[in-house]
XYZ file of C-alpha atoms in Angstrom:
152
model
C 217.593 -54.627 -150.317
C 218.107 -50.901 -150.831
C 215.763 -47.950 -150.771
C 216.952 -44.799 -152.563
C 214.821 -41.687 -153.014
C 216.113 -38.573 -154.768
C 214.541 -35.133 -154.935
C 213.212 -34.587 -158.476
C 215.198 -31.311 -158.679
C 218.408 -33.365 -158.488
C 217.421 -36.292 -160.727
C 220.246 -35.451 -163.153
C 222.749 -36.156 -160.345
C 221.259 -39.532 -159.401
C 224.245 -41.679 -160.453
C 226.762 -39.274 -158.883
C 224.824 -39.215 -155.600
C 224.605 -43.012 -155.541
C 228.333 -43.246 -156.251
C 229.133 -40.835 -153.408
C 226.997 -42.849 -150.982
C 228.390 -46.179 -152.190
C 231.935 -44.896 -151.709
C 231.276 -42.885 -148.549
C 234.036 -44.636 -146.585
C 236.740 -44.116 -149.211
C 235.848 -40.786 -150.860
C 234.762 -37.314 -149.844
C 236.156 -34.729 -147.464
C 235.437 -35.278 -143.762
C 233.416 -32.441 -142.248
C 232.432 -34.176 -138.984
C 233.654 -37.500 -137.645
C 231.578 -38.079 -134.543
C 231.223 -41.108 -132.330
C 227.753 -41.788 -133.727
C 227.536 -40.169 -137.146
C 229.861 -38.912 -139.866
C 229.382 -36.105 -142.381
C 231.400 -35.798 -145.572
C 231.426 -33.327 -148.449
C 231.368 -34.378 -152.100
C 231.834 -32.018 -155.042
C 229.376 -32.965 -157.794
C 229.229 -30.861 -160.933
C 228.101 -27.428 -159.721
C 227.080 -28.260 -156.126
C 228.732 -29.510 -152.989
C 226.852 -32.369 -151.433
C 226.742 -32.866 -147.680
C 226.163 -36.551 -146.853
C 225.469 -37.761 -143.343
C 226.091 -41.404 -142.513
C 224.050 -42.419 -139.497
C 225.364 -44.755 -136.828
C 224.707 -48.390 -137.598
C 221.684 -49.353 -135.476
C 221.734 -52.013 -132.785
C 219.633 -55.148 -133.226
C 216.448 -53.694 -131.710
C 216.687 -50.505 -133.765
C 217.489 -52.478 -136.934
C 214.127 -54.177 -136.561
C 212.317 -51.009 -135.423
C 213.562 -49.019 -138.433
C 212.485 -51.811 -140.746
C 208.969 -52.407 -139.475
C 207.845 -49.698 -137.028
C 209.633 -46.362 -137.605
C 211.087 -44.396 -140.454
C 214.887 -44.252 -140.505
C 216.668 -41.101 -139.379
C 217.792 -40.589 -142.970
C 214.220 -40.743 -144.306
C 212.941 -38.448 -141.543
C 215.718 -35.950 -142.262
C 214.771 -35.911 -145.949
C 211.033 -35.639 -145.271
C 211.371 -32.942 -142.592
C 213.682 -30.853 -144.795
C 211.254 -31.242 -147.711
C 208.386 -30.109 -145.481
C 210.372 -27.084 -144.288
C 211.080 -26.145 -147.918
C 207.357 -26.418 -148.748
C 206.605 -24.077 -145.844
C 209.276 -21.657 -147.118
C 211.415 -22.119 -144.025
C 215.098 -21.922 -144.881
C 217.029 -25.175 -144.751
C 219.601 -26.793 -147.043
C 217.957 -28.375 -150.097
C 217.254 -32.051 -149.398
C 218.812 -34.128 -152.187
C 218.303 -37.804 -151.308
C 218.247 -40.534 -148.721
C 219.493 -44.095 -148.926
C 218.628 -47.072 -146.760
C 220.363 -50.441 -146.918
C 218.574 -53.420 -145.373
C 219.685 -56.959 -144.600
C 217.458 -59.891 -143.653
C 217.042 -58.555 -140.074
C 216.434 -54.878 -140.728
C 218.130 -51.554 -141.385
C 221.857 -52.001 -141.885
C 222.917 -48.433 -142.746
C 221.388 -45.145 -143.855
C 222.501 -41.866 -145.412
C 220.977 -38.419 -145.885
C 222.243 -36.052 -148.578
C 221.590 -32.326 -148.873
C 223.196 -29.310 -150.478
C 226.094 -27.993 -148.423
C 225.909 -24.410 -147.178
C 229.112 -22.438 -146.686
C 229.744 -20.037 -143.803
C 227.315 -21.696 -141.431
C 228.106 -21.724 -137.744
C 226.490 -23.082 -134.613
C 224.167 -20.831 -132.646
C 226.021 -21.621 -129.429
C 229.062 -19.772 -130.869
C 226.981 -16.587 -130.834
C 225.404 -17.131 -127.424
C 228.682 -17.992 -125.700
C 230.740 -15.216 -127.306
C 229.536 -11.758 -126.276
C 232.043 -10.189 -128.683
C 230.575 -12.027 -131.703
C 230.071 -9.551 -134.560
C 226.396 -8.506 -134.943
C 225.503 -10.754 -132.011
C 222.363 -8.882 -130.914
C 221.055 -8.584 -134.472
C 221.574 -12.317 -135.106
C 219.883 -13.295 -131.839
C 216.888 -11.067 -132.683
C 216.663 -12.589 -136.182
C 216.902 -16.103 -134.746
C 214.123 -15.303 -132.267
C 211.968 -13.989 -135.122
C 212.725 -17.122 -137.185
C 211.815 -19.378 -134.247
C 208.540 -17.506 -133.731
C 207.677 -17.845 -137.438
C 208.339 -21.595 -137.299
C 206.082 -21.858 -134.256
C 203.353 -19.921 -136.052
C 203.612 -22.370 -138.984
C 203.157 -25.334 -136.645
C 206.767 -26.510 -136.535
């Protein structure tokens, strides 16, 4: 059994998104290959899709994600959608996909638009010579305060 939800803004890409997820292991360009999760990029028409494949859950989590908790993929999609509603910048959520077997969650994927020229905040904090470092830290502090004020 599968569960696939796509953002209505990206409905025209539904078949391409499903194809990218279905062929995640054999297609796409690796962005991150971690011990737990993998992220790949897929070029679809006029956007680049960023798809995260979550670690396959152990037996207990398979059951938990089926009956008691939302999957990480679903939560990622829902949280990003909520941030967009609150006008807090985040990559556009495109879709999530959950694949279940008779026990529970087998695998899950979250897809969003890929943003270019994004870096990790720790790069700024750890590198005192980072260009515009103070300005970026001030802007990040302001952004964090605004999220707090909006209840995030």
